[in-house]
Coordinates of N, CA and C in Angstrom, one line a residue:
X4 N -1.2 -17.5 -3.5 CA -2.4 -18.0 -3.0 C -3.6 -17.1 -3.1
X5 N -4.7 -17.5 -2.6 CA -5.9 -16.7 -2.6 C -6.0 -15.7 -1.5
X6 N -5.1 -15.6 -0.6 CA -5.2 -14.7 0.5 C -6.1 -15.2 1.6
X7 N -6.4 -14.4 2.5 CA -7.3 -14.8 3.6 C -8.6 -14.1 3.4
X8 N -9.7 -14.6 4.1 CA -11.0 -14.1 3.9 C -11.3 -12.7 4.5
X9 N -10.9 -12.5 5.8 CA -11.2 -11.3 6.5 C -10.0 -10.9 7.3
X10 N -9.7 -9.6 7.3 CA -8.7 -9.0 8.2 C -9.5 -8.0 9.1
X11 N -9.4 -8.2 10.4 CA -10.0 -7.4 11.4 C -8.9 -6.5 12.0
X12 N -9.1 -5.2 12.0 CA -8.0 -4.3 12.5 C -8.6 -3.2 13.4
X13 N -7.9 -3.0 14.5 CA -8.3 -1.9 15.4 C -7.1 -1.3 16.1
X14 N -7.1 -0.1 16.4 CA -6.0 0.6 17.1 C -4.7 0.5 16.4
X15 N -4.7 0.5 15.0 CA -3.5 0.4 14.2 C -3.2 1.7 13.5
X16 N -4.0 2.7 13.5 CA -3.8 3.9 12.8 C -3.5 5.1 13.6
X17 N -3.1 4.8 14.9 CA -2.8 5.9 15.8 C -1.6 6.7 15.5
X18 N -0.5 6.0 15.1 CA 0.7 6.6 14.7 C 0.8 6.7 13.1
X19 N 0.7 7.9 12.6 CA 0.6 8.2 11.2 C 1.8 7.5 10.5
X20 N 3.0 7.5 11.1 CA 4.2 6.9 10.5 C 4.0 5.4 10.2
X21 N 3.1 4.8 10.9 CA 2.9 3.3 10.7 C 2.0 3.0 9.6
X22 N 1.3 3.9 9.0 CA 0.3 3.7 8.0 C 1.0 3.0 6.7
X23 N 2.1 3.5 6.2 CA 2.6 2.8 5.0 C 3.0 1.4 5.2
X24 N 3.7 1.0 6.3 CA 4.0 -0.4 6.5 C 2.7 -1.2 6.8
X25 N 1.7 -0.6 7.4 CA 0.5 -1.3 7.6 C -0.2 -1.6 6.3
X26 N -0.2 -0.7 5.4 CA -0.8 -0.9 4.1 C -0.1 -1.9 3.3
X27 N 1.3 -2.0 3.4 CA 2.1 -3.0 2.7 C 1.7 -4.4 3.2
X28 N 1.6 -4.5 4.5 CA 1.3 -5.8 5.1 C -0.1 -6.2 4.7
X29 N -1.1 -5.3 4.7 CA -2.4 -5.7 4.4 C -2.5 -6.1 2.9
X30 N -1.8 -5.4 2.0 CA -1.8 -5.8 0.6 C -1.2 -7.2 0.4
X31 N -0.2 -7.5 1.2 CA 0.5 -8.8 1.0 C -0.5 -9.9 1.5
X32 N -1.3 -9.6 2.5 CA -2.2 -10.6 3.0 C -3.5 -10.8 2.2
X33 N -3.8 -9.8 1.4 CA -5.1 -9.8 0.7 C -5.1 -10.6 -0.6
X34 N -6.1 -11.4 -0.8 CA -6.4 -12.0 -2.0 C -7.5 -11.2 -2.7
X35 N -8.0 -11.7 -3.9 CA -9.0 -11.0 -4.6 C -10.3 -10.7 -3.9
X36 N -10.6 -11.6 -2.9 CA -11.9 -11.4 -2.2 C -11.7 -11.1 -0.7
X37 N -10.5 -10.7 -0.3 CA -10.3 -10.4 1.1 C -11.0 -9.1 1.5
X38 N -11.7 -9.2 2.6 CA -12.4 -8.0 3.1 C -11.7 -7.6 4.4
X39 N -11.4 -6.3 4.5 CA -10.8 -5.7 5.7 C -11.8 -4.8 6.4
X40 N -11.9 -5.0 7.7 CA -12.7 -4.2 8.6 C -11.8 -3.5 9.5
X41 N -11.7 -2.2 9.4 CA -10.7 -1.4 10.1 C -11.4 -0.2 10.9
X42 N -11.1 -0.1 12.2 CA -11.6 1.0 12.9 C -10.6 2.1 12.9
X43 N -11.0 3.4 12.9 CA -10.1 4.5 12.8 C -10.7 5.7 13.5
X44 N -9.9 6.4 14.3 CA -10.3 7.6 15.0 C -9.5 8.7 14.3
X45 N -10.3 9.7 13.9 CA -9.7 11.0 13.3 C -9.1 11.7 14.5
X46 N -7.8 12.1 14.4 CA -7.2 12.8 15.5 C -6.7 14.2 14.9
X47 N -7.0 15.3 15.6 CA -6.7 16.6 15.1 C -5.2 16.8 14.9
X48 N -4.4 16.1 15.6 CA -2.9 16.3 15.5 C -2.3 15.8 14.2
X49 N -2.9 14.8 13.6 CA -2.4 14.2 12.4 C -3.3 14.4 11.1
X50 N -4.4 15.1 11.3 CA -5.3 15.1 10.2 C -6.0 13.8 10.1
X51 N -6.5 13.5 9.0 CA -7.1 12.2 8.8 C -6.2 11.2 8.0
X52 N -5.4 10.5 8.8 CA -4.4 9.6 8.1 C -5.1 8.5 7.3
X53 N -6.4 8.3 7.5 CA -7.1 7.3 6.8 C -7.1 7.6 5.3
X54 N -6.9 8.8 4.9 CA -6.9 9.2 3.5 C -5.9 8.4 2.7
X55 N -4.8 8.0 3.3 CA -3.7 7.3 2.6 C -4.2 6.0 2.0
X56 N -5.2 5.4 2.7 CA -5.7 4.1 2.3 C -6.5 4.1 1.0
X57 N -7.1 5.3 0.7 CA -7.8 5.4 -0.6 C -7.0 5.2 -1.8
X58 N -5.7 5.4 -1.7 CA -4.8 5.2 -2.9 C -4.7 3.7 -3.3
X59 N -4.8 2.8 -2.3 CA -4.5 1.4 -2.6 C -5.7 0.5 -2.4
X60 N -6.8 1.0 -1.7 CA -7.9 0.2 -1.3 C -9.2 0.9 -1.7
X61 N -10.2 0.0 -2.1 CA -11.6 0.5 -2.2 C -12.1 0.6 -0.8
X62 N -12.5 1.8 -0.4 CA -12.8 2.1 1.0 C -14.3 2.6 1.1
X63 N -15.0 1.9 2.0 CA -16.4 2.3 2.3 C -16.6 2.5 3.8
X64 N -17.0 3.7 4.2 CA -17.3 4.0 5.6 C -18.7 3.4 5.8
X65 N -18.8 2.4 6.8 CA -20.0 1.8 7.0 C -20.7 2.1 8.3
X66 N -20.0 2.8 9.2 CA -20.6 3.1 10.5 C -19.8 4.2 11.2
X67 N -20.5 4.9 12.0 CA -19.9 5.9 12.8 C -20.1 5.5 14.3
X68 N -19.2 5.9 15.1 CA -19.3 5.5 16.5 C -19.2 6.7 17.4
X69 N -19.3 6.5 18.7 CA -19.2 7.6 19.7 C -17.8 8.1 19.8
X70 N -17.6 9.2 20.5 CA -16.3 9.7 20.7 C -15.4 8.7 21.5
X71 N -14.1 8.7 21.3 CA -13.2 7.7 21.9 C -12.1 8.5 22.5
X72 N -12.0 8.4 23.9 CA -10.9 9.1 24.6 C -10.7 10.6 24.2
X73 N -11.8 11.3 24.1 CA -11.7 12.7 23.8 C -11.5 13.1 22.3
X74 N -11.5 12.1 21.4 CA -11.4 12.3 20.0 C -12.8 12.4 19.5
X75 N -13.0 13.3 18.4 CA -14.4 13.6 18.0 C -15.1 12.4 17.4
X76 N -14.4 11.6 16.6 CA -15.2 10.5 15.9 C -14.3 9.3 15.7
X77 N -14.9 8.2 15.8 CA -14.3 6.9 15.5 C -15.2 6.3 14.4
X78 N -14.6 5.7 13.4 CA -15.3 5.2 12.2 C -14.9 3.7 12.0
X79 N -15.8 3.0 11.3 CA -15.5 1.6 10.9 C -15.5 1.7 9.4
X80 N -14.5 1.1 8.8 CA -14.3 1.1 7.3 C -14.3 -0.4 6.8
X81 N -14.9 -0.6 5.7 CA -14.8 -1.9 4.9 C -13.9 -1.6 3.7
X82 N -12.9 -2.4 3.5 CA -12.0 -2.2 2.4 C -11.6 -3.4 1.7
X83 N -11.3 -3.3 0.4 CA -10.7 -4.3 -0.4 C -9.6 -3.7 -1.2
X84 N -8.5 -4.5 -1.4 CA -7.4 -4.0 -2.2 C -7.8 -3.7 -3.6
X85 N -7.3 -2.6 -4.1 CA -7.6 -2.2 -5.5 C -6.7 -3.1 -6.4
X86 N -7.3 -3.5 -7.5 CA -6.6 -4.3 -8.5 C -5.6 -3.4 -9.3
X87 N -4.4 -3.9 -9.5 CA -3.4 -3.2 -10.3 C -2.7 -2.1 -9.7
X88 N -2.8 -2.0 -8.3 CA -2.1 -0.9 -7.6 C -1.0 -1.6 -6.9
X89 N 0.2 -0.9 -7.0 CA 1.4 -1.5 -6.3 C 1.4 -1.1 -4.8
X90 N 2.2 -1.8 -4.1 CA 2.4 -1.5 -2.7 C 3.1 -0.1 -2.5
X91 N 3.0 0.5 -1.3 CA 3.6 1.7 -1.1 C 5.1 1.5 -1.2
X92 N 5.9 2.5 -1.6 CA 7.4 2.3 -1.7 C 8.0 1.9 -0.4
X93 N 9.0 1.0 -0.5 CA 9.6 0.4 0.7 C 10.2 1.5 1.7
X94 N 10.6 2.7 1.1 CA 11.2 3.6 2.0 C 10.2 4.5 2.8
X95 N 8.9 4.5 2.5 CA 8.0 5.2 3.2 C 7.8 4.6 4.6
X96 N 8.0 5.5 5.6 CA 7.8 5.0 7.0 C 9.1 4.3 7.5
X97 N 10.1 4.2 6.6 CA 11.3 3.5 7.0 C 12.2 4.3 8.0
X98 N 13.2 3.7 8.5 CA 14.1 4.4 9.5 C 14.4 5.8 9.1
X99 N 14.4 6.7 10.0 CA 14.6 8.1 9.8 C 13.3 8.8 9.4
X100 N 12.2 8.1 9.1 CA 11.0 8.7 8.7 C 10.0 8.9 9.9
X101 N 10.5 8.5 11.1 CA 9.6 8.5 12.3 C 9.6 10.0 12.8
X102 N 8.4 10.3 13.4 CA 8.3 11.7 14.0 C 9.1 11.7 15.3
X103 N 9.5 12.9 15.8 CA 10.2 13.0 17.0 C 9.6 12.3 18.2
X104 N 10.4 11.7 19.0 CA 9.9 10.9 20.1 C 9.6 9.4 19.8
X105 N 9.8 9.1 18.5 CA 9.6 7.7 18.1 C 10.9 7.1 17.5
X106 N 11.0 5.8 17.5 CA 12.2 5.2 16.9 C 11.7 4.0 16.0
X107 N 12.5 3.8 15.0 CA 12.1 2.7 14.0 C 12.6 1.4 14.5
X108 N 11.7 0.4 14.5 CA 12.1 -1.0 14.9 C 12.1 -1.8 13.6
X109 N 13.3 -2.2 13.2 CA 13.5 -3.0 12.0 C 12.8 -4.3 12.0
X110 N 12.8 -5.0 13.1 CA 12.3 -6.3 13.2 C 10.7 -6.4 13.0
X111 N 10.1 -5.2 13.2 CA 8.6 -5.2 12.9 C 8.3 -4.1 11.9
X112 N 9.3 -3.4 11.4 CA 9.1 -2.4 10.3 C 8.1 -1.3 10.7
X113 N 8.2 -0.9 11.9 CA 7.2 0.1 12.4 C 7.9 1.2 13.3
X114 N 7.4 2.4 13.4 CA 7.8 3.4 14.3 C 7.1 3.2 15.6
X115 N 7.8 3.2 16.7 CA 7.2 3.0 18.0 C 7.8 4.1 18.9
X116 N 7.0 4.3 20.1 CA 7.5 5.3 21.0 C 8.9 5.0 21.5
X117 N 9.8 6.0 21.5 CA 11.2 5.8 21.9 C 11.2 5.5 23.4
X118 N 12.2 4.7 23.8 CA 12.3 4.4 25.2 C 12.7 5.7 26.0
X119 N 12.2 5.7 27.2 CA 12.4 6.9 28.1 C 13.6 6.8 28.9

């Protein structure tokens, strides 16, 4: 199909391990004219995990925002899937690839905080 028109995304880039499955899901939803609006906060602990998106998406930073919960900057990005670029490999972010303190949930294909 032609995909959907717009994807609005916020608070999805907090866990770096979830970026590859998030990118796969976004590419599957995107059609040739789908626009993605994504907020992202740069966190000193993970570096800028947003850089991974530049491999598969045309990315434009369109706005800066105030600090968010002690983090230096929150940004808004406008993105479109690049033509001719394949999805991230299926094993990225897969089980065993989660950082300590997180567990992989197969049913949603994401790393989530481990139960206490």
